[in-house]
Structures are given as structure tokens and as C-alpha cells.
Amino acid sequence: MAGSRIGRLRRVGVITGAVTALLVGLGITVAVNAQAAAGCRVAYSTASQWPGGFNGNVAITNLGDRINGWSLVWTFPSGQRVTQAWNATVTMSGSQATAVNAGYNATIATNGTVSFGFNGAWSGTNTAPTSFTLNGVACTGNVGGTPTSAPPTSTPPTSAPPTTPPPAGNAMAAVAAMQPGWNLGNSLDAVGADETAWGNPRVTEALLDNIRAQGFKSVRIPVTWSNHHGAAPSYTIDAAWLNRVKEVVNWALADGFYVMINIHHDSWQWINTMPTDRTNVLNRYNALWTQLAAAFRDSSSRLVFESVNEPQFTGASDEAQSITLLNELNTSFRSIVRQSGGGNASRLLVIPTLHTSADAARVDPALSWFTSTNDPNLIATVHYYGYWPFSVNVAGGTRFDSTVQSDLTGAFDRVYNAFVSRNIPVIIGEYGLLGFDRHTGTIEQGEKLKFFEFFGYYARSRQLTTMLWDNGQHFGRTSFQWSDPELIAQIKSSWTTRSGTASSDQVYVPRTGSITSKSLTLNLNGTTFQRLSQGSTNLANGTDYTVSGSQLTLTASAVTRLVGDRAYGVNTNLQAHFSQGVPWRISIITYDPPVLSNASGTTSSFAVPAQFRGDQLATMEAKYADGSNAGPHNWTSFKEFDVAFAPNYTANTITLTSAFFAEVNDGARVTLTFHFWSGTTLTYYVTKSGGNVTGSTT
């Protein structure tokens, strides 16, 4: 994370990946068979096991006709449960597990094999299942009925489970055990006198206890050191600051977290000057890591070190020089830690790509560095804040569409293919949306929820461990409550399963005129639609709504009842329930087209009077009379939400910011087009004259 109190220097398409991994390991193999002119062989193995948890792997070999779409069902004999899965969606009903294919591995050719992995929980014993059904037919180990060979004996491991989490050297399993993760952002990484410099309170043990209770298994603790050490040549870290970092780290370790610490905002404060100040930067960096390695050499193996956050190099001659400098830092970091002895000899070390980016130009050189070290205890990291126009709401990027989805799958596929497929685990060390730095409402709620639903699902499918960036805007540091319960419910659900969504979470109904039926397209995401409810009351299928394929239609009579007296705004919320995951909220909203009014003001304070009348603003275009784009980001007519303009639904205004007028030609009339979520568009005109602004509807 790089930047100011809630802002950071970010770039398009950056991802940090965490690999929840499944290692092919010891365990039980059972040969059984599947369905439909068919047969299959299933190999079930326990890759690693520790008190209360284990990693499992399932491989399905199709011995019969080609299969297009599969569902594998088994029952755990000792009550085990799947808590997280990848390359398949796994749901539990009591002790019965059902694994359904991902989109990319639905087809199994004759004699072809697909596999998926999972993390599981157990108590007492961890006896392996011995029977499976594929697509509803019992697997019998043959094609057509008679086993082709006797199935191998299936017995549980005879050795006692280890008393610690996955041991050193098992990086994939350790990173899998770190899922999900959370960032303690804008605290120990704050640039200032202490951890409160960016407005957050001091970190407490209770905060970490409550984060653990939320289901997080790892915590990344970013630390900025630049204001907390002495001068060259020793660069001695302030004892009080180091002790404070140790205190917070030890609280987290005592809670059972995996913990990651790093050198954070130093990356853009002084490390970035390495192209012109190589010797001093390297000496300072080495001195800090020498002290940190010594300070934590005997800490739990659940403490991991990250070399540097979002590495960047100002004034580098080209990308190749930046990569060379980063390789030098990472090589030095690894050598210092490994040579410091103690637990550091095998401690897990986290290595970023340049800019912590998942672009191929950054991933490929990082892979070369990993390969050259031949160190099994390394983890790759990238960050992911989404497709930039969507992530900040600029250039018309208001919806979670195929472009946004493709950016995500491309990034995750690249790190999977480069690292995970080679047993190099990946952590997405930060994820979120960049618009959150200004306001969590920059991206419309339903579109935001669809992004996080797909993010969690696809990260699981690519075996990436994820760490939510939270600078205090998500989980209250003293209230211990989530600011957006709907968002965190979707995020938590995505850790284990998929949820159904829809084309929108809003149904707009005009305040006047006749009421008609309203339709939405359901995104089933591998689920099945079950029912529609209003609170605890189910709506009547066929009378209140119909479902045809993926089309959900509310009848005119139901809409009439739901809007009531047709007051502006949300009249009621419905919930679409699916076979798994969280329900999808559908807000029934009464509106009239908004009304704008003439206004005057200054470039530092100009607001368009707006009667929103139940509607909400999606985006704004700005053009000159000749059709060219006006304002910031003049490569697009669509301006950035909360940067160039911002609605205020309480004050009934739309503010045009000083940043917008700073890039508007003096004396040139600008045509603004406001796009609302109801589909309404309104035109407005503004003219800047020196420091003054006039606005009109005509």
C-alpha cells in the first residue's frame, strides 16, 4: 500500500495473490467408478494434517464416455467438514459433501482426469471416505458394472497428527492455511509520529481478537519504518517503535493468526530513489532487515516476512532497470534473513513482483528470480484492486461487466500459471476497490457485490490466498462492527461457495402512471433459484413473480402492492434465495426524473441544485460544444466519481469539484450529461470565467 491517509498510489490491474494450496501427499487412494455408459476412478488423499485441520485432494479419472458437467458426492465417515475448496464448488449437508465442477473443468474426456482440493476440519479421527457417486450414479470401479481391478485398501494414516500447523518446507499448505487474510492498514504503516497519524486509534489486543472471531486466519501488519530509525550508517530502529511492533505481532500470534510484516510506505518514501542513490538505499534497506531478522529470529513459524510493499523506482531508465533493482533488494533480503539463523533459516518469505502487479511483464521476471533461488520457503505476492475504470468509477465503468471480469480472470490465471502450477504459493496481499479510498459508495452496491462474489470464487479456483485491505473503513477499530454488513456477508460467503446475483439490485418504478411488470436477469453462478421473499414472507411463484430460465419477472400486481403509496426512494427490499450462498437483495424504488436548477458559484465551491426524487446518480459526462472531452481524464467524456463530481442526497446537490474546473477551459461552455440508475439522463451546462462558475439547465 502506498500513499496518504486513505489514498494510495495505485495502478491499473494490480493483484496480490495468495495460493491456498493442496499438495499431493500421503493418504488414501480409492479406486471407484462413475456413471452413464461410464466409469471412473477417484483418488482421495490427505496432503497434510494438523490438530483440527487438514488438506485434501480429489482426482477423478473418467473411464467411460465423455462427461460434460459433473457433481461428485461422498460422505465423511468421521464427521469431517470442507471449509474451503478450489477447482470445484463444495457444499456440505451434514457429513455429506457435494463437489460441482468449475466452469473451466466441466468436461472430462474418456481417460481424462480432473482434480480439486480443499481445506477441511476434523476432530477425533480423520478417516477417509471410501465411496463416491458421480452425477448421481454410484462409483463401482468399472465401466458398466464389474470392477476392472480390486480397489486399493483405504486406511487412515497411522501416525499421530502433528501438533503444529504445516511444517517449514510445506509452503503451499501453510499459505492455504492463511486463507482468509486481513490487513491492519493505516496504523503501523502510517507516515507520521506514530500509529495514530492517519486518524486510526492505537491497535488493541481486543481488535485482533475480534478480527479472529470474524473467521480470518492471517493478518498482514504493514509497517513503515522511515520515521522510526536513526541516521547512517547503522540506521538503528527506535527501541520503542520496534517493541510496539513486537507487541502487536505477538498479540496476533497468540490469537493463532499467521502474521505478515514488511517494509511498507518506505517503498515510495526513499526506496524508490534507488536508481540514483543505489548505495545509500541498499545500505539502509539491509540495515533495517538485519535488525528485523535478529529481532524476530525466534518467533513462531507462523510469522512471515515480506521484503517490501509495492516496489517502485522513480527515474529508472526502463522497466529492465527497475526489475534489476528489485531483484537486488529481494536477493539481499533473502540472504540477510536466511543467514540470521534460528527460525529464519526456513521462515516463509514473501516476494513481490514489480509494483506488486500481475501483468505478464512483471510476473515473468519474478518467476525467473524464484526459479534461480531454489528456495522452497518462498511465496509470491501481487495486489488486486480490479479493472481500473470500474475500480474508481471513471470512463463509464459503472458495471461489473465482461471486461471487468476478464481483467480479473486474466490476472489470476497469470499468477496461477506462473507460480501455483509450479508449487510456488501466491498471496493477494491486498485487494479491494480503489474507489474505497474516497468513499465505499463510489461503486454502486449491487455492482460492488458482484465483483466481490466473483473475486472470492475465482481466487479459490486459482488457489490464491486473499488479504482484504482495510484502512479502518470496513471493520470498526473500536466498535468491532462492519460498516457494510451486506458487503462482508458476500465476502465471507465467497470464501467457501458461490452466490446467485442478478443484473441489478434495483427495480425502478415511476411514481406516476400505470405500473407494469418488472424483470431482472438472474446470474445463477452454478446455483439454482429457490424462492423470493419480503422479509420472512415468501412471495407466491406464479402470482407475484415468475421465473423462466434466468429471467425473474415481478408481476404488475405484485409491484403495485410492493410500492405501497409510491413514496420516493426505496419502498421495500426483496431477497432472492438460491441453493447456496447469500440471498440477493432487490430494492423496489419509486422515482420521478430528477430536476436540476440554475446556479452560480466559484471553482472552489460549485454545486448543482438537484431534486433527486428517489433516483441515484451513476456517472457524469463532460464535453465542449465541438464534442471534445472536457475536464480531467480528457481521453474519456465520463468523469471520475467522487473526484470530478459527487452527489449529496441529503443536501440535494451535485458538487463539481475544484479538480474538475482546474482542467476546464476558461470561457468555454461545457455540456454535462448526468446518467442516473433509473436510466434517466439530464443535460446541464456550466461555464467557467476566471474563478467564477455559472450553471444552467438551458
XYZ file of C-alpha atoms in Angstrom:
698
model
C 0.000 0.000 0.000
C 1.448 3.324 -0.923
C 0.065 6.766 -0.335
C -1.590 9.134 2.107
C -4.129 8.692 4.883
C -6.731 6.820 2.878
C -5.305 7.253 -0.577
C -2.586 5.196 -2.144
C -0.577 5.300 -5.309
C -2.207 2.596 -7.388
C -2.092 1.430 -10.951
C -4.324 -0.494 -13.294
C -4.742 -4.192 -12.783
C -2.510 -4.816 -9.797
C -3.143 -8.064 -7.930
C -1.759 -9.838 -4.982
C -2.254 -13.439 -4.957
C -2.320 -15.959 -2.263
C -2.180 -19.561 -3.063
C -4.251 -21.864 -0.963
C -2.520 -24.973 -1.967
C -3.024 -28.566 -1.959
C -0.002 -30.763 -2.025
C -0.240 -34.217 -3.380
C 0.712 -36.165 -0.360
C 0.279 -39.040 1.863
C -3.067 -40.567 2.070
C -5.629 -42.864 0.935
C -6.356 -43.841 -2.603
C -9.613 -45.497 -3.507
C -10.481 -46.672 -6.985
C -14.140 -46.356 -7.802
C -16.185 -45.671 -10.850
C -18.740 -43.333 -12.317
C -21.732 -43.015 -14.419
C -23.578 -43.055 -17.688
C -22.169 -45.627 -20.077
C -19.498 -44.797 -17.766
C -16.952 -45.468 -15.152
C -14.437 -43.517 -13.173
C -11.615 -43.779 -10.737
C -11.397 -41.450 -7.743
C -8.147 -40.886 -5.862
C -8.648 -39.250 -2.475
C -5.604 -38.190 -0.477
C -4.777 -36.228 2.649
C -1.907 -33.937 1.771
C -1.178 -32.726 5.288
C -2.875 -32.748 8.659
C -2.641 -30.798 11.909
C -4.839 -30.528 15.014
C -8.309 -29.619 13.808
C -7.410 -29.211 10.152
C -6.186 -30.961 7.038
C -5.635 -30.525 3.296
C -7.378 -32.926 0.943
C -7.049 -33.707 -2.748
C -9.526 -35.497 -5.017
C -8.708 -36.642 -8.551
C -11.440 -38.002 -10.840
C -10.449 -40.111 -13.844
C -13.255 -40.715 -16.333
C -13.135 -44.279 -17.703
C -16.343 -44.047 -19.700
C -17.974 -41.728 -22.208
C -17.138 -38.037 -22.293
C -18.698 -36.108 -19.380
C -19.908 -32.530 -19.742
C -20.585 -31.231 -16.243
C -20.034 -33.260 -13.102
C -21.094 -33.491 -9.488
C -19.225 -35.773 -7.081
C -20.849 -36.761 -3.787
C -19.349 -38.544 -0.788
C -19.927 -38.860 2.949
C -17.219 -38.268 5.523
C -17.227 -41.241 7.927
C -15.903 -39.215 10.878
C -17.941 -36.041 10.514
C -15.231 -34.001 8.795
C -16.196 -30.801 7.015
C -14.855 -28.962 3.977
C -14.125 -25.350 4.925
C -12.595 -24.120 1.671
C -12.184 -25.588 -1.808
C -10.572 -24.770 -5.126
C -11.152 -26.009 -8.681
C -14.655 -27.059 -7.583
C -17.517 -25.682 -5.524
C -18.009 -27.886 -2.463
C -21.078 -27.691 -0.250
C -21.872 -29.645 2.912
C -25.119 -31.140 4.191
C -24.338 -32.798 7.484
C -21.446 -35.150 6.733
C -22.250 -35.308 3.017
C -20.055 -33.309 0.654
C -21.018 -32.358 -2.896
C -18.357 -31.065 -5.294
C -19.528 -29.400 -8.510
C -17.211 -28.573 -11.389
C -15.866 -25.102 -12.065
C -16.646 -23.644 -15.475
C -13.238 -24.450 -16.895
C -13.093 -28.118 -15.836
C -16.656 -29.236 -16.538
C -15.638 -31.556 -19.361
C -13.782 -34.811 -18.692
C -12.783 -36.735 -21.790
C -12.557 -40.522 -21.781
C -9.499 -41.461 -19.686
C -9.151 -37.783 -18.760
C -8.583 -36.615 -15.185
C -9.643 -33.525 -13.271
C -8.766 -32.722 -9.704
C -9.753 -30.329 -6.975
C -8.515 -29.622 -3.496
C -9.870 -28.432 -0.202
C -9.116 -27.465 3.362
C -11.069 -29.450 5.927
C -11.828 -29.540 9.628
C -11.842 -32.688 11.770
C -11.947 -33.850 15.386
C -11.392 -37.250 16.895
C -10.377 -39.138 13.769
C -9.870 -38.236 10.129
C -10.977 -41.436 8.389
C -11.047 -41.195 4.605
C -14.289 -41.678 2.675
C -14.436 -44.907 0.669
C -17.394 -44.460 -1.683
C -18.298 -41.778 -4.189
C -21.079 -41.088 -6.668
C -20.572 -39.172 -9.872
C -23.586 -37.451 -11.426
C -25.907 -39.470 -9.230
C -24.575 -42.943 -10.032
C -22.595 -44.949 -7.506
C -18.964 -45.339 -8.499
C -18.216 -49.060 -8.714
C -14.723 -49.129 -10.184
C -15.725 -50.334 -13.604
C -17.218 -49.424 -16.953
C -20.654 -50.949 -16.927
C -20.625 -52.906 -13.684
C -17.642 -55.126 -12.895
C -14.555 -53.660 -11.267
C -11.605 -53.714 -13.622
C -9.285 -54.258 -10.678
C -9.612 -54.566 -6.950
C -9.577 -51.178 -5.284
C -6.575 -50.486 -3.103
C -7.130 -50.723 0.620
C -8.207 -47.465 2.188
C -6.878 -46.844 5.683
C -6.257 -43.679 7.653
C -2.725 -42.544 8.469
C -1.230 -44.470 11.376
C 0.991 -41.675 12.613
C -0.320 -39.145 15.112
C -1.265 -35.758 13.665
C 1.372 -33.041 14.088
C 0.953 -30.646 16.982
C 1.747 -27.592 14.874
C 0.468 -26.164 11.591
C 2.083 -27.309 8.326
C 5.843 -27.583 8.872
C 8.550 -25.485 7.298
C 9.092 -26.550 3.739
C 5.391 -27.037 3.126
C 4.821 -23.526 1.829
C 1.763 -24.403 -0.235
C -0.065 -25.922 2.723
C 0.936 -23.055 5.012
C -0.352 -20.450 2.585
C -3.582 -22.435 2.192
C -3.950 -22.304 5.978
C -3.593 -18.496 5.831
C -6.858 -18.092 3.919
C -8.624 -15.745 4.515
C -6.462 -12.798 5.494
C -6.985 -9.188 6.637
C -4.812 -6.068 6.522
C -4.293 -3.866 9.582
C -3.993 -0.838 7.298
C -3.275 2.816 8.107
C -1.972 2.025 11.590
C 1.649 0.901 11.997
C 2.202 1.878 8.364
C 1.005 5.469 8.937
C 3.557 8.088 7.939
C 3.890 10.375 10.950
C 4.806 10.423 14.598
C 3.075 7.169 15.489
C 0.357 4.712 14.518
C -2.426 7.274 15.046
C -1.015 9.709 12.463
C -3.660 8.836 9.852
C -6.602 9.012 12.224
C -6.951 5.445 13.438
C -6.785 4.699 17.187
C -3.978 2.679 18.695
C -4.186 -1.001 17.863
C -5.575 -3.091 20.698
C -5.452 -6.748 21.531
C -9.255 -6.708 21.500
C -9.271 -5.576 17.866
C -7.215 -8.590 16.821
C -9.347 -10.902 18.956
C -12.440 -9.645 17.159
C -10.884 -9.990 13.713
C -10.014 -13.584 14.562
C -13.615 -14.146 15.642
C -14.712 -12.969 12.188
C -13.055 -16.009 10.644
C -9.785 -14.523 9.404
C -6.782 -16.852 9.617
C -3.975 -14.419 8.819
C -3.273 -10.749 9.370
C -0.904 -8.593 7.372
C 0.600 -5.858 9.525
C 2.112 -3.200 7.244
C 4.874 -1.225 8.972
C 6.538 1.995 7.836
C 9.999 2.469 9.339
C 11.200 5.723 7.780
C 10.327 7.937 10.792
C 11.467 5.406 13.352
C 15.170 4.818 12.907
C 18.412 6.720 13.250
C 20.932 8.015 10.755
C 23.525 6.251 8.651
C 25.480 4.099 8.835
C 23.667 1.984 11.479
C 20.100 3.185 10.859
C 19.216 1.926 14.336
C 15.484 1.304 14.739
C 13.906 3.182 17.651
C 13.592 0.713 20.505
C 10.123 1.930 21.492
C 8.832 1.525 17.925
C 10.329 -1.927 17.488
C 8.884 -3.026 20.826
C 5.466 -1.722 19.796
C 5.606 -3.683 16.546
C 6.654 -6.760 18.509
C 3.745 -6.276 20.900
C 1.157 -6.186 18.105
C 2.793 -9.106 16.306
C 2.804 -11.190 19.478
C -0.875 -10.415 20.137
C -1.699 -11.671 16.659
C 0.424 -14.804 17.025
C -1.186 -15.536 20.381
C -4.577 -15.396 18.653
C -3.433 -18.140 16.302
C -3.000 -15.930 13.251
C -0.404 -16.302 10.589
C 1.210 -12.860 10.614
C 2.968 -10.938 7.847
C 5.144 -7.887 8.495
C 7.011 -5.831 5.939
C 8.740 -2.615 4.954
C 5.760 -0.638 3.705
C 5.471 3.037 2.707
C 9.251 3.285 2.720
C 8.850 1.946 -0.825
C 7.780 5.357 -2.147
C 9.441 7.490 0.530
C 13.071 6.519 -0.090
C 13.489 3.056 -1.611
C 12.124 4.461 -4.886
C 15.233 6.674 -5.232
C 17.444 3.625 -5.754
C 18.113 4.383 -9.471
C 20.078 7.497 -8.451
C 21.081 6.598 -4.886
C 21.707 2.872 -5.055
C 24.392 2.518 -2.367
C 22.607 4.515 0.319
C 19.239 2.891 -0.339
C 20.694 -0.608 -0.284
C 22.664 0.064 2.907
C 19.576 1.455 4.639
C 17.356 -1.394 3.460
C 19.921 -4.007 4.522
C 20.354 -2.391 7.921
C 16.627 -2.473 8.603
C 16.206 -6.107 7.603
C 19.310 -7.124 9.555
C 17.740 -5.671 12.700
C 14.277 -7.099 11.984
C 15.662 -10.556 11.254
C 17.505 -10.519 14.570
C 14.504 -9.201 16.484
C 12.148 -11.912 15.204
C 14.521 -14.835 14.573
C 12.968 -16.946 17.330
C 9.331 -16.062 16.638
C 6.753 -18.658 15.642
C 6.989 -20.072 12.138
C 3.558 -18.503 11.609
C 5.325 -15.141 11.314
C 6.290 -14.412 7.712
C 8.357 -11.555 6.280
C 7.502 -9.545 3.164
C 10.517 -7.851 1.595
C 8.881 -4.584 0.503
C 5.418 -3.275 -0.299
C 4.608 -2.254 -3.881
C 8.219 -1.739 -5.040
C 8.720 1.139 -7.455
C 11.722 3.036 -8.767
C 11.465 6.697 -9.732
C 13.631 7.728 -12.674
C 14.611 4.220 -13.725
C 15.872 4.211 -17.287
C 13.452 1.456 -18.246
C 11.482 -1.494 -16.904
C 14.550 -3.716 -17.092
C 16.464 -1.481 -14.689
C 13.564 -1.482 -12.232
C 13.431 -5.275 -12.308
C 17.196 -5.499 -11.783
C 16.970 -3.227 -8.747
C 14.048 -5.181 -7.297
C 15.908 -8.446 -7.783
C 18.843 -6.940 -5.920
C 16.634 -5.959 -2.980
C 14.891 -9.332 -2.849
C 18.161 -11.236 -3.082
C 19.664 -9.165 -0.283
C 16.518 -9.599 1.835
C 16.562 -13.365 1.445
C 20.265 -13.655 2.226
C 20.033 -11.491 5.350
C 17.075 -13.413 6.755
C 18.414 -16.873 5.950
C 21.861 -16.122 7.381
C 20.410 -14.756 10.632
C 19.678 -18.315 11.771
C 17.095 -19.529 14.245
C 13.625 -19.855 12.771
C 14.675 -17.551 9.935
C 16.627 -20.333 8.263
C 13.350 -21.754 6.959
C 10.907 -18.895 7.612
C 8.389 -18.218 4.863
C 9.405 -15.131 2.894
C 7.034 -13.139 0.704
C 8.433 -11.711 -2.524
C 6.553 -9.082 -4.597
C 6.582 -8.522 -8.309
C 7.466 -5.027 -9.536
C 4.634 -2.719 -8.379
C 3.092 -5.912 -6.941
C 1.492 -6.225 -10.371
C 0.098 -9.296 -12.091
C 0.950 -8.013 -15.558
C 2.936 -10.542 -17.572
C 5.822 -8.073 -17.864
C 6.175 -8.179 -14.048
C 5.218 -11.793 -13.364
C 7.646 -13.421 -15.799
C 10.818 -11.754 -14.410
C 9.678 -12.581 -10.874
C 9.306 -16.232 -11.831
C 12.869 -16.226 -13.143
C 14.094 -14.880 -9.805
C 12.150 -17.535 -7.852
C 13.499 -20.293 -10.054
C 17.079 -19.123 -9.588
C 16.891 -19.244 -5.772
C 15.707 -22.852 -5.468
C 14.269 -21.935 -2.043
C 11.130 -23.940 -1.143
C 10.015 -21.460 1.519
C 9.161 -18.526 -0.716
C 5.764 -17.017 -1.507
C 4.936 -14.742 -4.434
C 2.663 -11.760 -3.877
C 0.629 -9.414 -6.042
C -2.167 -6.939 -5.253
C -5.529 -6.671 -6.975
C -7.848 -3.673 -6.961
C -9.812 -4.533 -10.062
C -10.111 -3.171 -13.568
C -9.243 0.479 -13.066
C -12.239 2.223 -14.750
C -14.610 0.089 -12.674
C -12.480 0.273 -9.537
C -12.693 4.084 -9.378
C -15.856 4.619 -11.495
C -14.407 6.534 -14.447
C -14.782 6.213 -18.230
C -18.289 4.820 -17.804
C -17.089 1.851 -15.745
C -20.233 1.632 -13.659
C -20.991 -2.079 -14.011
C -19.336 -5.398 -13.243
C -19.344 -6.478 -16.879
C -17.387 -8.928 -19.021
C -14.441 -6.514 -19.319
C -14.106 -6.230 -15.550
C -14.420 -9.988 -15.168
C -11.853 -10.691 -17.887
C -9.335 -8.384 -16.230
C -9.692 -10.375 -13.013
C -9.511 -13.815 -14.590
C -6.531 -12.771 -16.698
C -4.607 -11.558 -13.662
C -5.393 -14.609 -11.539
C -4.680 -17.021 -14.384
C -1.276 -15.438 -14.961
C -0.118 -15.871 -11.382
C -1.600 -19.353 -11.211
C 0.170 -20.470 -14.381
C 3.454 -18.829 -13.431
C 3.654 -19.735 -9.744
C 0.954 -22.008 -8.361
C 1.283 -24.566 -11.126
C 4.960 -24.817 -10.087
C 4.116 -25.212 -6.375
C 5.062 -21.626 -5.588
C 2.237 -20.269 -3.415
C 0.713 -16.841 -4.055
C -0.853 -14.363 -1.675
C -3.015 -11.494 -2.874
C -1.606 -9.279 -0.169
C -4.151 -6.523 -0.732
C -7.479 -6.474 -2.519
C -10.468 -4.185 -2.710
C -11.610 -1.353 -4.959
C -9.645 1.864 -5.322
C -12.813 3.927 -5.023
C -12.997 2.808 -1.397
C -10.156 5.215 -0.637
C -12.610 8.075 -1.078
C -15.987 6.514 -0.317
C -17.296 2.960 -0.252
C -20.308 4.182 -2.273
C -18.231 5.209 -5.287
C -19.239 1.934 -6.938
C -22.951 1.073 -6.857
C -23.738 -1.503 -4.184
C -25.010 -4.324 -6.374
C -22.164 -3.999 -8.868
C -19.731 -3.961 -5.965
C -21.247 -7.139 -4.513
C -20.993 -8.930 -7.858
C -17.300 -8.018 -8.053
C -16.507 -9.438 -4.617
C -18.615 -12.555 -5.180
C -16.679 -13.365 -8.329
C -13.340 -12.300 -6.810
C -13.653 -14.783 -3.949
C -14.828 -17.580 -6.186
C -12.108 -17.191 -8.775
C -9.362 -16.749 -6.189
C -10.404 -20.107 -4.729
C -10.403 -21.709 -8.149
C -6.843 -20.482 -8.751
C -5.714 -21.432 -5.202
C -4.901 -17.867 -4.170
C -4.940 -16.733 -0.549
C -6.516 -13.301 -0.193
C -5.953 -10.458 2.277
C -8.637 -7.756 2.412
C -7.229 -4.220 2.555
C -8.892 -2.399 5.453
C -7.702 1.050 6.468
C -10.495 1.341 9.023
C -13.350 1.904 6.607
C -14.591 -1.693 6.800
C -14.198 -3.063 10.337
C -14.579 -0.531 13.142
C -11.387 -0.330 15.169
C -13.291 0.304 18.418
C -16.889 -0.672 17.582
C -15.785 -4.047 16.189
C -18.666 -3.820 13.706
C -18.640 -3.933 9.910
C -19.627 -0.680 8.240
C -21.262 -2.591 5.364
C -22.751 -5.877 6.635
C -24.042 -6.759 3.168
C -20.560 -6.473 1.672
C -18.788 -8.532 4.317
C -21.525 -11.194 4.140
C -20.823 -11.545 0.419
C -17.056 -11.644 1.002
C -17.351 -14.283 3.720
C -19.673 -16.403 1.613
C -17.220 -16.271 -1.288
C -14.568 -17.947 0.863
C -16.397 -21.257 0.556
C -19.103 -21.117 -2.104
C -20.769 -19.139 -4.867
C -23.841 -16.951 -4.537
C -26.523 -16.128 -7.047
C -26.790 -12.496 -8.140
C -28.837 -10.574 -10.712
C -28.426 -7.976 -13.427
C -29.247 -5.327 -10.831
C -30.168 -4.901 -7.199
C -32.577 -2.087 -8.108
C -36.032 -2.058 -9.680
C -37.195 1.475 -10.503
C -40.927 2.204 -10.670
C -42.211 5.612 -11.893
C -44.205 7.491 -9.263
C -46.991 8.327 -11.673
C -48.723 6.407 -14.422
C -49.665 2.771 -14.708
C -47.500 0.132 -13.070
C -46.141 -2.660 -15.249
C -44.270 -5.889 -14.590
C -40.522 -5.631 -13.975
C -37.817 -8.139 -14.969
C -34.266 -8.908 -13.921
C -31.788 -11.435 -15.290
C -30.521 -13.878 -12.676
C -26.838 -14.779 -12.595
C -27.111 -18.275 -11.125
C -23.352 -18.863 -10.835
C -23.854 -22.614 -10.530
C -26.724 -22.302 -8.042
C -30.436 -22.854 -8.527
C -33.082 -20.253 -7.758
C -35.328 -21.290 -4.877
C -37.646 -18.513 -3.773
C -38.321 -14.783 -3.466
C -39.167 -13.281 -0.115
C -40.045 -9.989 1.526
C -38.551 -10.325 4.972
C -39.889 -13.564 6.425
C -42.790 -13.749 3.941
C -42.368 -15.730 0.742
C -43.826 -14.264 -2.415
C -46.050 -16.531 -4.468
C -44.469 -18.095 -7.527
C -46.829 -17.614 -10.470
C -48.835 -14.870 -8.789
C -46.216 -12.430 -7.519
C -43.383 -13.486 -9.787
C -42.371 -15.929 -12.487
C -39.031 -17.455 -13.371
C -38.297 -18.525 -16.923
C -34.758 -19.758 -17.399
C -32.675 -16.964 -15.915
C -35.413 -14.333 -16.210
C -37.115 -13.246 -12.972
C -40.271 -11.192 -13.553
C -42.284 -9.393 -10.884
C -45.933 -9.186 -11.886
C -47.637 -5.809 -12.166
C -49.942 -6.693 -9.269
C -47.003 -7.567 -7.018
C -45.130 -4.384 -7.932
C -48.292 -2.365 -7.196
C -48.514 -3.901 -3.741
C -44.780 -3.542 -3.043
C -44.527 0.180 -3.836
C -47.419 0.981 -1.489
C -48.164 4.716 -1.539
C -45.317 5.233 -4.030
C -43.207 7.489 -1.831
C -39.862 8.450 -3.363
C -36.980 6.114 -2.641
C -36.793 2.505 -1.523
C -40.291 1.218 -0.793
C -39.227 -2.295 0.186
C -36.438 -4.834 -0.183
C -36.894 -8.338 -1.535
C -34.490 -11.252 -1.180
C -33.826 -13.745 -3.960
C -32.757 -17.033 -2.375
C -30.560 -19.581 -4.126
C -29.449 -23.118 -3.336
C -26.249 -21.810 -1.753
C -24.540 -18.573 -0.798
C -26.151 -15.381 0.462
C -29.507 -14.042 -0.780
C -29.548 -11.272 -3.374
C -31.293 -8.070 -2.255
C -33.637 -6.388 -4.745
C -34.720 -2.864 -3.802
C -38.081 -1.683 -5.155
C -37.675 2.063 -5.709
C -40.202 4.731 -6.616
C -38.820 7.674 -8.576
C -39.508 10.554 -10.903
C -36.876 12.026 -13.215
C -34.601 14.275 -11.129
C -34.862 18.034 -11.531
C -31.791 20.294 -11.785
C -31.731 24.078 -11.292
C -29.612 27.046 -12.354
C -26.786 28.031 -10.046
C -23.702 30.218 -9.657
C -20.598 29.757 -7.595
C -16.842 29.518 -7.707
C -14.384 26.938 -8.978
C -13.649 26.027 -5.359
C -17.321 25.741 -4.393
C -19.928 24.981 -7.019
C -22.983 22.790 -6.539
C -25.813 21.981 -8.912
C -29.167 22.083 -7.055
C -30.742 18.666 -7.587
C -34.078 17.208 -6.598
C -33.173 13.512 -6.878
C -36.787 12.361 -6.329
C -35.818 8.805 -5.442
C -33.202 8.361 -8.158
C -29.418 7.943 -7.775
C -26.549 9.271 -9.873
C -24.422 6.724 -11.735
C -21.951 8.870 -13.681
C -21.415 12.193 -15.487
C -20.134 13.119 -18.941
C -18.479 16.442 -19.813
C -17.975 17.764 -23.349
C -17.270 21.063 -25.080
C -19.529 22.417 -27.812
C -17.348 20.846 -30.504
C -17.816 17.396 -28.982
C -14.333 17.107 -27.459
C -13.976 15.900 -23.887
C -13.769 18.399 -21.039
C -12.258 18.143 -17.588
C -9.794 15.656 -16.066
C -9.089 12.371 -17.870
C -9.849 14.072 -21.187
C -9.376 10.766 -23.005
C -12.923 9.970 -21.902
C -16.099 12.019 -21.620
C -17.100 10.137 -18.447
C -15.557 11.786 -15.398
C -14.375 10.130 -12.198
C -16.980 9.711 -9.458
C -16.106 11.491 -6.168
C -13.142 13.182 -7.879
C -14.684 15.397 -10.570
C -18.229 15.308 -9.200
C -20.137 13.932 -6.221
C -23.849 13.715 -5.380
C -25.090 14.682 -1.929
C -28.518 13.159 -1.421
C -29.023 14.871 1.935
C -28.119 18.358 0.714
C -29.843 17.799 -2.665
C -26.804 18.873 -4.669
C -24.274 17.567 -7.143
C -20.883 19.114 -6.430
C -18.451 19.863 -9.237
C -15.009 19.901 -7.671
C -12.089 22.293 -7.995
C -10.191 19.379 -9.569
C -12.794 19.305 -12.332
C -12.634 23.042 -13.041
C -8.828 23.034 -12.917
C -8.893 21.238 -16.254
C -11.787 23.127 -17.903
C -11.053 25.829 -20.486
C -11.886 29.343 -19.358
C -14.908 30.817 -21.130
C -15.784 27.549 -22.878
C -19.283 26.238 -22.247
C -19.295 22.641 -21.033
C -22.216 20.302 -21.609
C -22.734 17.916 -18.723
C -24.803 14.759 -19.099
C -25.865 13.193 -15.820
C -26.701 9.470 -16.014
C -28.962 8.075 -13.300
C -29.502 4.457 -12.298
C -33.158 4.578 -13.353
C -31.969 5.150 -16.917
C -32.811 8.858 -16.855
C -30.287 11.269 -18.411
C -30.282 15.030 -17.808
C -28.308 17.773 -19.566
C -26.754 20.725 -17.737
C -24.373 23.496 -18.822
C -21.519 25.151 -16.935
C -19.142 27.955 -17.911
C -16.014 28.940 -16.013
C -14.917 32.582 -16.068
C -11.780 33.044 -14.010
C -12.722 31.819 -10.535
C -16.461 32.074 -11.127
C -18.862 29.473 -12.491
C -22.396 29.731 -13.834
C -24.641 26.751 -14.410
C -27.937 26.432 -16.243
C -30.405 23.867 -17.499
C -30.661 25.556 -20.931
